[in-house]
XYZ file of C-alpha atoms in Angstrom:
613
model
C 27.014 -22.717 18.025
C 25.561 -20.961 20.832
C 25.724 -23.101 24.741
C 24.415 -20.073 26.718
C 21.167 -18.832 27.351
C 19.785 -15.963 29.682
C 16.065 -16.122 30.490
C 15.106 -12.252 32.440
C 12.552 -13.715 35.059
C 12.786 -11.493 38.017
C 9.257 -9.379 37.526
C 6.763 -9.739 39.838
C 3.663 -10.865 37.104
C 1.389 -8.307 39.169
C -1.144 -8.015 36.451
C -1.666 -11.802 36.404
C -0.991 -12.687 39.810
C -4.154 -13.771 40.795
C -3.555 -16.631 38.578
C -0.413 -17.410 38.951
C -1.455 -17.771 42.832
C 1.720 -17.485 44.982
C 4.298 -18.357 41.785
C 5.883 -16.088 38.995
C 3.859 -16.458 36.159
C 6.623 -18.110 33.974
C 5.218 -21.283 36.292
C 1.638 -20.650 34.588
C 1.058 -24.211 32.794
C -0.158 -24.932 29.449
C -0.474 -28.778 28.291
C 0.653 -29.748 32.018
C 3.782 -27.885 31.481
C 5.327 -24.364 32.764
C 5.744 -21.315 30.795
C 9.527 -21.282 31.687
C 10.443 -25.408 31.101
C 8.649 -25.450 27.790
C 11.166 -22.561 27.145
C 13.899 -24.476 29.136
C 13.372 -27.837 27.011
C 13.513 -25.927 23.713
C 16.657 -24.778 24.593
C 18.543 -27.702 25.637
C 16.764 -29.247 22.147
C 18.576 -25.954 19.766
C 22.035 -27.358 21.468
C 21.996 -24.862 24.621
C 24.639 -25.963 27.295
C 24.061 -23.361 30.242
C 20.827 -21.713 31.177
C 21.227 -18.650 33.445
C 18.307 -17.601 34.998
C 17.899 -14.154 36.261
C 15.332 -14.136 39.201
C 13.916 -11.876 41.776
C 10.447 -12.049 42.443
C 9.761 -16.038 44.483
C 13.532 -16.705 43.295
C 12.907 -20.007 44.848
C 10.550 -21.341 42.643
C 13.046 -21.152 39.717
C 15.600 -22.560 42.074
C 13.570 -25.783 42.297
C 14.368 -26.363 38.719
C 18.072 -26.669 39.140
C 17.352 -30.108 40.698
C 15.447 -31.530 37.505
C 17.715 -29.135 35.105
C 21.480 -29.282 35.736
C 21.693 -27.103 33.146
C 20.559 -23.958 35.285
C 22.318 -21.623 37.094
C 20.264 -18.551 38.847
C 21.496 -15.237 39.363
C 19.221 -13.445 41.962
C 18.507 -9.618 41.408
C 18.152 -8.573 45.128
C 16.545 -5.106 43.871
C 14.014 -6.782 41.728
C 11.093 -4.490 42.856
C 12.865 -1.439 42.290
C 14.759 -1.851 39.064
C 14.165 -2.703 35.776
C 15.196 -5.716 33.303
C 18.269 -4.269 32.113
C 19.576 -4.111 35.719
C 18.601 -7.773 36.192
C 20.766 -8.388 32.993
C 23.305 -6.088 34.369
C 23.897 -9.178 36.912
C 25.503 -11.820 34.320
C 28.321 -8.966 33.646
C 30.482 -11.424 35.675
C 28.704 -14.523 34.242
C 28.828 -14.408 30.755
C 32.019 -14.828 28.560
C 30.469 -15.599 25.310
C 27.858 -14.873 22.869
C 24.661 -16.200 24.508
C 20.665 -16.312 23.670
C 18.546 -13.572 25.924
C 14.771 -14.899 26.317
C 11.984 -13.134 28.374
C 10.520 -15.610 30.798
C 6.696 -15.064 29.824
C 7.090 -15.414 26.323
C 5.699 -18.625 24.707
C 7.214 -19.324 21.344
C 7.850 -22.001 18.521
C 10.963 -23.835 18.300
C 11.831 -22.669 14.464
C 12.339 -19.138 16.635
C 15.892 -20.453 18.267
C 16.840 -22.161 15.361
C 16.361 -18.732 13.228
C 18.509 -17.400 16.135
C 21.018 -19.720 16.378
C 22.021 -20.242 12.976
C 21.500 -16.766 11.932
C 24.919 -15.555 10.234
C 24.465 -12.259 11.960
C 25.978 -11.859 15.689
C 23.665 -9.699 17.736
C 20.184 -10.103 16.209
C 16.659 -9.417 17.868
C 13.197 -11.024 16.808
C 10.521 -9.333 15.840
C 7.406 -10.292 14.098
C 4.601 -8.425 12.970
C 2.494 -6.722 14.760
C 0.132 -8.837 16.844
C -2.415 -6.291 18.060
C -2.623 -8.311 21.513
C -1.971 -5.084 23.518
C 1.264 -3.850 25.598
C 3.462 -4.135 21.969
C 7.018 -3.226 21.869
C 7.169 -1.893 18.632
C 10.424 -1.340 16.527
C 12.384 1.047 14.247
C 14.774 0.036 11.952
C 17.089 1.346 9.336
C 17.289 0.502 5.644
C 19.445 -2.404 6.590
C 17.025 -3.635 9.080
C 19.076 -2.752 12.004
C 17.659 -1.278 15.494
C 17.204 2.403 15.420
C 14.499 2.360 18.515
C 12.125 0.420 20.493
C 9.129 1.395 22.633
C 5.783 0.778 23.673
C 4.751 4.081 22.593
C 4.062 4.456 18.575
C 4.708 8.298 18.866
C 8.140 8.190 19.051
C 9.009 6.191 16.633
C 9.449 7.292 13.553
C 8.106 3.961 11.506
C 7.281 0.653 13.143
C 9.235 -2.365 11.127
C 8.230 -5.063 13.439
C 7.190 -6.315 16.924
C 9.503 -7.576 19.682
C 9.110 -11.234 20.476
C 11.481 -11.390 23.508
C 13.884 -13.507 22.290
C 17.397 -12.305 21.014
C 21.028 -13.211 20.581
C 23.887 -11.274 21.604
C 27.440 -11.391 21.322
C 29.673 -11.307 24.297
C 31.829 -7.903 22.658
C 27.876 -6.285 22.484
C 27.217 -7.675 25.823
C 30.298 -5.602 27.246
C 29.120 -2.703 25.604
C 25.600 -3.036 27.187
C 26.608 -3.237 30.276
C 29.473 -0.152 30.090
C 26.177 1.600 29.039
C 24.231 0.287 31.782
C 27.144 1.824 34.450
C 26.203 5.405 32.820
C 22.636 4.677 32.695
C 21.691 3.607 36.079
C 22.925 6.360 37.703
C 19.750 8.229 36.371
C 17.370 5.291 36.169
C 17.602 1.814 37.427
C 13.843 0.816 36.294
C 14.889 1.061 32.631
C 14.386 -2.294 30.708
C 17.000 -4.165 28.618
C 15.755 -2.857 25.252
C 16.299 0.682 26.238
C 19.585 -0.211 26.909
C 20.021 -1.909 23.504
C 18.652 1.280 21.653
C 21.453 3.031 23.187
C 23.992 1.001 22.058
C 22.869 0.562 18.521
C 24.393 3.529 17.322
C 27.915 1.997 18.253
C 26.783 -1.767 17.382
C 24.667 -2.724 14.719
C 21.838 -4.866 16.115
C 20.118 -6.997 13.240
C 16.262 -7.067 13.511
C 15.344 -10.183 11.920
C 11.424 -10.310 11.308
C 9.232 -13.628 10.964
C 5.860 -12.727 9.817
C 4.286 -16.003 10.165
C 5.853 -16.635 13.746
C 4.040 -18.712 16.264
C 4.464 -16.704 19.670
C 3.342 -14.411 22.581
C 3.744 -12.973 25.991
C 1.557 -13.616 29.166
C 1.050 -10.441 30.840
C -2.637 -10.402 31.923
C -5.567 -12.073 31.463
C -6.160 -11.375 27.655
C -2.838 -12.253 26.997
C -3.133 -15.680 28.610
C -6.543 -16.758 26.671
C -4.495 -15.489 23.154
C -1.778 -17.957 24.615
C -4.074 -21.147 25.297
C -6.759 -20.614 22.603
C -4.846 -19.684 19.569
C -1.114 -19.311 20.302
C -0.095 -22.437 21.866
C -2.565 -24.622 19.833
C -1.125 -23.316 16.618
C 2.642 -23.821 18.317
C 1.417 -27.755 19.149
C 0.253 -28.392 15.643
C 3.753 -27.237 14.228
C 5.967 -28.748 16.146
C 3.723 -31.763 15.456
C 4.189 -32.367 12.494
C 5.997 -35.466 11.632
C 7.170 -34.437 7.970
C 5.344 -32.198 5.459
C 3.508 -32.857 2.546
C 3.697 -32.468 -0.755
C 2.617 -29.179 -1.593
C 0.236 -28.450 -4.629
C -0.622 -25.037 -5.540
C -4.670 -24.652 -5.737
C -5.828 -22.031 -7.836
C -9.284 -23.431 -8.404
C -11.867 -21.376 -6.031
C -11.968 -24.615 -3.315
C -11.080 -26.666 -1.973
C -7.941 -24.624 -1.025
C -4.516 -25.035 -0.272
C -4.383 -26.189 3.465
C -1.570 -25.713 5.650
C 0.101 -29.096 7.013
C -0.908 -28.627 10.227
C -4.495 -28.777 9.061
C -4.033 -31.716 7.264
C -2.595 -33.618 10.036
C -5.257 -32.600 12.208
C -7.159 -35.353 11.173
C -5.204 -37.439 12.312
C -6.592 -38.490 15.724
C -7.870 -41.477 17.691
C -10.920 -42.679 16.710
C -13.664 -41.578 18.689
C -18.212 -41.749 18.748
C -19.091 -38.712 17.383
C -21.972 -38.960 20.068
C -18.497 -38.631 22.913
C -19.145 -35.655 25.581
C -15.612 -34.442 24.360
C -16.478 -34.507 20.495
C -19.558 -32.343 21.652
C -17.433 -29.613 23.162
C -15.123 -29.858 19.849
C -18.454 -29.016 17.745
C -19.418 -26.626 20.218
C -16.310 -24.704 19.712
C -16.559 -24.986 16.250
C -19.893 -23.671 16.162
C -19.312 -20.830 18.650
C -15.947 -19.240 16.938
C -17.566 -19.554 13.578
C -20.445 -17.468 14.732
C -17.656 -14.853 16.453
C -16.182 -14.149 12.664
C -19.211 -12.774 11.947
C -21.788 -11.667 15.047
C -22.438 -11.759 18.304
C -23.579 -15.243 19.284
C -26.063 -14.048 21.928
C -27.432 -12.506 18.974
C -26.595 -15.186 16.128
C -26.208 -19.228 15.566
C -24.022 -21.827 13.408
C -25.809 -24.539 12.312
C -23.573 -27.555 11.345
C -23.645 -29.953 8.188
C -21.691 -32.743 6.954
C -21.872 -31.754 2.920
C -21.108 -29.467 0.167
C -21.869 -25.886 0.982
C -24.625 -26.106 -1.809
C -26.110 -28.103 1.415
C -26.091 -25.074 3.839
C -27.960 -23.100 0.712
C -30.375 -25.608 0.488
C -30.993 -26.107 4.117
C -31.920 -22.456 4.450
C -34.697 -22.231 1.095
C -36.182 -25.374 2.072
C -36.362 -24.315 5.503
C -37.304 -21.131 6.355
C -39.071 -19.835 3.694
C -42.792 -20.790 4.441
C -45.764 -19.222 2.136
C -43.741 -15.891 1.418
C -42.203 -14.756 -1.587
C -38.755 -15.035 -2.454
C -36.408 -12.902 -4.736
C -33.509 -14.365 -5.269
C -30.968 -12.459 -7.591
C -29.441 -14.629 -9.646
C -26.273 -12.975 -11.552
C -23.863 -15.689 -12.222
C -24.481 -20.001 -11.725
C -24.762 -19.470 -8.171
C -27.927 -17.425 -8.422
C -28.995 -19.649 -10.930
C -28.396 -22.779 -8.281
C -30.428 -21.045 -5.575
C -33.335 -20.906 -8.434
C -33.111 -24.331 -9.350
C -33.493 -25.592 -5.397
C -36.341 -23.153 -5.050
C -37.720 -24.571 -8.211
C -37.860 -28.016 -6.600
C -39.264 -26.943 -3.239
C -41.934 -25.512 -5.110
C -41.037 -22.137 -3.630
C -42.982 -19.035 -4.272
C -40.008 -17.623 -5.783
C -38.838 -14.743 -8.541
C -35.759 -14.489 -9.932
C -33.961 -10.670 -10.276
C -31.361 -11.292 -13.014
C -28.281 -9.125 -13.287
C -24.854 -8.732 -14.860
C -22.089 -11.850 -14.084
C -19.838 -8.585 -14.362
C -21.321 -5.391 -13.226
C -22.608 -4.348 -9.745
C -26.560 -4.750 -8.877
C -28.355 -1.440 -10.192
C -29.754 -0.754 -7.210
C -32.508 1.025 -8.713
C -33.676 -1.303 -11.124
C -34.207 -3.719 -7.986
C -35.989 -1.642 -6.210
C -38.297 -1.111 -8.877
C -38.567 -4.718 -9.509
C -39.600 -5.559 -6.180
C -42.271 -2.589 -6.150
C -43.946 -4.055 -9.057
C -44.391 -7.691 -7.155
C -48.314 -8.034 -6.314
C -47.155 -10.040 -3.255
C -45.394 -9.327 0.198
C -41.716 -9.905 -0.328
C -40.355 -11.552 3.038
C -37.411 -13.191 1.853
C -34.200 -12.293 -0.545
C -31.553 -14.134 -1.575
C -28.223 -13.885 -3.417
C -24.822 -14.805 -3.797
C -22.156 -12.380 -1.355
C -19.267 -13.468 -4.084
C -19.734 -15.013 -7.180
C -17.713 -18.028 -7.857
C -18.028 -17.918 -11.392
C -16.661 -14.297 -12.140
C -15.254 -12.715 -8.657
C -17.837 -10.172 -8.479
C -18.738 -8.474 -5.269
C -22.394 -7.805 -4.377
C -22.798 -4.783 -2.226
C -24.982 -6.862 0.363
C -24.574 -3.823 3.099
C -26.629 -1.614 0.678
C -29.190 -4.469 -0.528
C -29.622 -4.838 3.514
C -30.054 -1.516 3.878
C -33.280 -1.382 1.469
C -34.191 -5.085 2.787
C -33.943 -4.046 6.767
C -36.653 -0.831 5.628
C -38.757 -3.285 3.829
C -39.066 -5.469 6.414
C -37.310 -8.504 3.736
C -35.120 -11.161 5.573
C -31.728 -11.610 3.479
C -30.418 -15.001 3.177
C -26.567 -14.551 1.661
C -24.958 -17.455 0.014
C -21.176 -16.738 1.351
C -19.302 -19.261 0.168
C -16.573 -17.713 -2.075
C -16.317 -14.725 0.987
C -17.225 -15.857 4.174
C -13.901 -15.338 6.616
C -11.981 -13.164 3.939
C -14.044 -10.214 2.819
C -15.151 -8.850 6.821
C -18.886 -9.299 7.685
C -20.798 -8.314 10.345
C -24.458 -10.219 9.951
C -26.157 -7.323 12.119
C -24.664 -4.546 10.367
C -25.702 -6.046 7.014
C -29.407 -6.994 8.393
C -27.965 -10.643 6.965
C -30.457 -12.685 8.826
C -29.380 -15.893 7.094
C -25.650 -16.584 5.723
C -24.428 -19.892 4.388
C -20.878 -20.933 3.948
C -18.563 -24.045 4.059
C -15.102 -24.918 5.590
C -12.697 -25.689 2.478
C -12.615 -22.198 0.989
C -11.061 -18.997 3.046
C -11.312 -20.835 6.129
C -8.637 -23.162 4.200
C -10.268 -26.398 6.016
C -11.049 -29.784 4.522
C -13.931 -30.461 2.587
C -17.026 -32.254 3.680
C -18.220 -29.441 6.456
C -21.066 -27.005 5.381
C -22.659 -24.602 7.558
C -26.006 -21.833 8.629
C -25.589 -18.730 10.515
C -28.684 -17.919 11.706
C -30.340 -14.918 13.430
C -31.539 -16.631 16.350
C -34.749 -15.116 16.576
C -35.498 -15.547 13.015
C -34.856 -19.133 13.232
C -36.927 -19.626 15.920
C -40.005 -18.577 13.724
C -39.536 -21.365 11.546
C -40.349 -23.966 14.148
C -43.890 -24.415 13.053
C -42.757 -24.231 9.246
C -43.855 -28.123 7.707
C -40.511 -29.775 7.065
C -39.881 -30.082 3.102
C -37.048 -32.385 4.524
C -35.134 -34.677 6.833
C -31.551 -34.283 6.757
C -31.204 -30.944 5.800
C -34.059 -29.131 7.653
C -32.572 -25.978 9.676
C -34.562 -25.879 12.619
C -34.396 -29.326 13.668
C -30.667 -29.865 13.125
C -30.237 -26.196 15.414
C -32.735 -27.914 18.174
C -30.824 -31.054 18.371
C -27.532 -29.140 18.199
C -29.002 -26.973 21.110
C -29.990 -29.781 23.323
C -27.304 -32.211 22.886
C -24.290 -30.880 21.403
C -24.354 -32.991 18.753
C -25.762 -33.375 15.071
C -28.622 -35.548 14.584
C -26.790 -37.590 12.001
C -23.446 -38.746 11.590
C -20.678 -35.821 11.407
C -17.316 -36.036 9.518
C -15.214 -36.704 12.702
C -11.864 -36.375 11.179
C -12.580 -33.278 9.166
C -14.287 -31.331 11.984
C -10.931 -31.391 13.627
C -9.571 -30.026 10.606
C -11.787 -27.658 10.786
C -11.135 -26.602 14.264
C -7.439 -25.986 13.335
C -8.124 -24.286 10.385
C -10.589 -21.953 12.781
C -7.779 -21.155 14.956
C -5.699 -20.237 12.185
C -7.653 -18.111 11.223
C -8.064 -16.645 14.315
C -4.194 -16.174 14.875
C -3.836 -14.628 11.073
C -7.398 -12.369 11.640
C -9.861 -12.047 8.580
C -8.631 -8.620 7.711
C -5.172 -9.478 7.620
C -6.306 -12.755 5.453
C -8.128 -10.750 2.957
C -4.863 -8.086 2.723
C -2.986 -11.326 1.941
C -5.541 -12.210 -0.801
C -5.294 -8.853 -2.064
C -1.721 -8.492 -2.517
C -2.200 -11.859 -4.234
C -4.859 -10.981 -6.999
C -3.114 -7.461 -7.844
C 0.068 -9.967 -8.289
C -2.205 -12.068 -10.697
C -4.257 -8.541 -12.287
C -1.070 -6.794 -13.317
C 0.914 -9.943 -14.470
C -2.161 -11.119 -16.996
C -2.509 -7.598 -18.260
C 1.508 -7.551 -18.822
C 1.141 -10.718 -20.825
C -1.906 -9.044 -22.697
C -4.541 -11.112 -20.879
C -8.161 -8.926 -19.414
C -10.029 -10.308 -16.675
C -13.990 -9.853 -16.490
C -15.090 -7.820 -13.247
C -13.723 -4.317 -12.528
C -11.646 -3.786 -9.442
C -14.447 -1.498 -7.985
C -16.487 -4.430 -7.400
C -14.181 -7.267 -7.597
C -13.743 -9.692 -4.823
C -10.142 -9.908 -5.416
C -10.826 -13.818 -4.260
C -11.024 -15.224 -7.671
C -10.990 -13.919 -10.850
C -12.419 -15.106 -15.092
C -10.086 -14.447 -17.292
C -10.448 -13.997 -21.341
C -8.908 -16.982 -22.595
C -6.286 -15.983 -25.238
C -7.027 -15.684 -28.804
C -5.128 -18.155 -30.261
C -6.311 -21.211 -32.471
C -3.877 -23.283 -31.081
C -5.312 -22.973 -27.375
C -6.926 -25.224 -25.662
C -7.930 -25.174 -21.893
C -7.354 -28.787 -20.809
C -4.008 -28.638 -22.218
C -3.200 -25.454 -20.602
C -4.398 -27.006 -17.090
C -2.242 -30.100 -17.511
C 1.069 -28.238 -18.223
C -0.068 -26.200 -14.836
C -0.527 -29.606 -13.529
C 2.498 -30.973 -13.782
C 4.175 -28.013 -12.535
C 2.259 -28.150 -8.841
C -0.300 -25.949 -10.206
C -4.566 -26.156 -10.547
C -6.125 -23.859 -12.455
C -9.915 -23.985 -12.868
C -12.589 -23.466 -16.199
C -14.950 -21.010 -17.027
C -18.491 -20.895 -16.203
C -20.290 -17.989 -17.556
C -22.170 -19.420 -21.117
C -20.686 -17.533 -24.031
C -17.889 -16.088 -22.493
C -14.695 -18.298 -22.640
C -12.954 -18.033 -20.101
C -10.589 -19.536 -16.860
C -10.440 -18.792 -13.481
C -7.796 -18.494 -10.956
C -8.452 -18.135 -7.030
C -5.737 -16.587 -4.833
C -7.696 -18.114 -1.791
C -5.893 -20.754 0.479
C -2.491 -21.028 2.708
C -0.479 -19.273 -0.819
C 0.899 -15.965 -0.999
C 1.831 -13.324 -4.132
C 4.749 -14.919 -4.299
C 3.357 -18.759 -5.589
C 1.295 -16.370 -8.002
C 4.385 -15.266 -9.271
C 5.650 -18.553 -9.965
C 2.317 -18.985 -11.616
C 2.746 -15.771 -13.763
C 6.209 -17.127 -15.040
C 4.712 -20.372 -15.732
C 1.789 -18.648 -18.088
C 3.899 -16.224 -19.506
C 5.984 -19.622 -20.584
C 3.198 -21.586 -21.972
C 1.856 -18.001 -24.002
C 5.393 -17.867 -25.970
C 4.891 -21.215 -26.389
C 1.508 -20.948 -28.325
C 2.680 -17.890 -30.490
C 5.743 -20.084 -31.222
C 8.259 -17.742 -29.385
């Protein structure tokens, strides 16, 4: 068990200093607590006897905490504004007599990262995660083994980045030695190098482990950007963790949403009650409304417009709302099209319906032509982004492409992509996009919402309202004026969905969707091993959810198929294209390749079982 700890805090923070004021910044406070004693307190928690503190810069600040921490001990670096980290290490040589933890003083973190340290079998292991993209990285190179070969800020000279440095890392006391015989050598060249120079030059002698958590809750506080990762996303996410009082039972859903949820979402609804109509349940809507916009435009330029419902609601909403005497095409190729006819059918919209292929990409052509032919001004088209029933992938950058020189607004049902496949609403000329919170943004069900060009909406003011609840404009004006919805809101899910937004910021839609993609060519290659085709080729697949060709086998039978899944943790979904028989899997939610795997082995199992193997 490890009972020391050395936490490097002698820098001077110059690049936050105006808001750390006249204190090093690991006294910044998040949740009415310092950088440095939320670090402290998870120490003493993993089992941590003796906390050395290496200081410099206001050493007596950190010397306050010995009163309330007997664990502490400082060591002051009198040269802190002329040397480096490794140099304020360099000052334990006569300190330290055993293997020992070595944190950096600015780095916020999760607990599970001390525990992976502590119990790790290895003896001198750093932590690294992957790559962050929040600026001023230490990236690192390791071996086939996954031990250090170099670190730096600079990608050019490594040869391959592994991993990220975290700050955190445990040492023994023999490697310890080592570093600091090294240090002797180095610092009669440089005294401004930092510690993990000094541990690159070692690692040829000792083998330094580089242990990598992808999914690891952490970051540094250097500047300003830095500190609004750290309270927006980082520590949030870090809070909800650490949180939690147990998990939950964990069911894989492979039906295309609601999806799996992470336990932190789930127990995010757990909060004291509160009237929706509350100054501080406003703001919580407002920041809902404000990031959701951010995934996909600017919002001086764009709006979200919330709904408690289905996100067949937000669909609705916009055809009943915006569209006033114009016609409508809506392109209807799958049962989502087919929905967005049916509303417009019962608005009495002046609508037409385009149909196309469930399982081939729009002919662009043909549409074209199709509109041309239509004796009235087209001002409005509609269709489905992804189709839930197959997985196909409209190209809606080229259909707003031909709408934006036509002078056609583009209302894009979303649901199956929105916050997976990347958008950008003025890019695609998307002037309306609906979507819902219990699919890729892996939130609860119950939330629906409208992102709206704001200037476009405001042009429907004077439209008659076909409705009450759902009409656009009114629920955006209300929203507007009193940061509220005009009816009652699903409380306890919208803080769901709040979580869920920020972890989705902290993962980032791109490297959501790469996660999805890794999943469904998992699920493509394992079916088509086991003999299995799917319906939509990968040029214009989602790669969110996919039909598959249900096997050709007397003895199958779909409901019996999904209750063997069932019982194994597993929900798969039906068909829903007419005359094709088929299922569908979705490799949406909080799952990776790996519980598609498990699913593979489980099909493969129940196939052998129907041919009797």
């Amino acid at each position: 068990m490890i009972k020391t700890a050395v936490i490097l805090a002698a820098g001077m923070g110059s690049r936050i200093r105006k808001r750390a004021g006249n204190r090093p910044k690991g006294f910044l406070m998040i949740d009415e607590k310092s950088i440095i004693e939320h670090s402290i307190s998870k120490l003493i928690e993993a089992g941590v006897k003796t906390i050395f503190i290496g200081t410099g810069y206001m050493k007596e600040e950190y010397e306050k905490l010995m009163v309330r921490y007997p664990q502490i001990k400082c060591v002051y670096n009198s040269r802190y504004e002329t040397t480096g980290s490794l140099f304020t290490l360099y000052q334990f040589k006569n300190y330290i007599k055993e293997d020992f933890l070595l944190l950096e003083s600015d780095v916020i973190y999760e607990k599970n990262a001390l525990e992976t340290l502590v119990n790790h079998s290895r003896s001198d292991v750093i932590l690294a995660s992957k790559l962050n993209g929040a600026g001023d990285e230490v990236y690192i190179e390791a071996d086939e083994d996954n031990n250090l070969k170099n670190m730096s800020k600079q990608k050019e000279e490594l040869n391959s980045i592994y991993a990220e440095l975290v700050g955190l890392t445990k040492l023994s006391y023999a490697t310890f030695q080592r570093l600091c015989d090294e240090a002797n050598t180095l610092f009669q060249f440089n005294q401004t190098i930092d510690y993990e120079y000094g541990l690159v030059k070692i690692s040829e002698k000792a083998n330094v482990y580089v242990h990598k958590l992808d999914n690891l809750a952490w970051c540094e506080v250097d500047d300003e950007d830095h500190w609004a990762r750290a309270t927006t996303i980082v520590y949030p996410i870090i809070k909800a963790r650490e949180g939690i009082p147990h998990t939950v039972k964990r069911n894989i859903l492979l039906n295309p949403g609601p999806a799996t949820t992470t336990d932190t979402v789930k127990y995010a609804q757990i909060v004291e009650d509160i009237c929706p109509r509350e100054k501080q349940f406003g703001e919580t809507m407002e920041f809902i409304s404000a990031e959701l916009t951010k995934f996909v435009g600017n919002p001086e330029k764009y709006t979200t417009v919330l709904f408690g419902g289905s996100g067949t609601a937000a669909v609705e909403s916009i055809l009943s709302s915006v569209i006033d005497n114009g016609t409508v095409v809506i392109i209807n190729n799958g049962p989502y099209g087919e929905r967005m006819c049916k509303i417009a059918e019962i608005y009495g919209l002046n609508y037409l319906e385009y149909k196309s292929s469930a399982e081939q990409a729009i002919d662009m052509n043909d549409l074209k032509i199709f509109i041309k032919k239509i004796s009235t001004n087209v001002s409005y088209l509609a269709l489905v982004h992804c189709e839930t029933s197959t997985g196909l992938l409209n190209d809606i950058e080229q259909i707003g492409e031909f709408c934006a020189v036509k002078n056609i607004e583009m209302i894009v049902d979303a649901m199956s992509s929105y916050a997976a496949v990347p958008i950008d609403m003025q890019k695609m000329n998307i002037s309306y996009l609906a979507a819902s919170a219990n699919k890729n943004l892996q939130g609860m069900a119950g939330v629906s919402f409208v992102i709206a060009n704001k200037d476009r909406l405001e042009k429907t003011e004077q439209i008659k309202p076909r409705n009450l609840y759902l009409h656009l404009y009114d629920q955006y004006r209300y929203f507007q004026m009193n940061k509220q919805m005009r009816f009652t809101p699903p409380v306890q899910t919208m803080y769901a969905l709040k979580q869920a937004i920020i972890e989705t910021q902290w993962e980032g839609i791109e490297k959501r969707y790469e996660r999805y993609s890794k999943s469904w060519t998992t699920l493509t290659d394992g079916i088509t091993r086991l003999g299995l085709t799917y319906l939509v080729p990968e040029t214009h697949h989602s790669k969110i959810i996919t039909s598959i060709i249900e096997p050709s086998n007397r003895k199958y039978n779909f409901d019996i198929m999904h209750d063997f899944f069932y019982k194994q943790g597993f929900t798969i979904y039906p068909g829903k294209i007419d005359k094709l028989e088929t299922f569908r899997i979705a490799n949406i939610g909080d799952i990776t390749y790996r519980d598609i795997e498990r699913f593979l082995h489980l099909l493969e199992q129940y196939l052998k079982a129907l041919k009797g193997e």
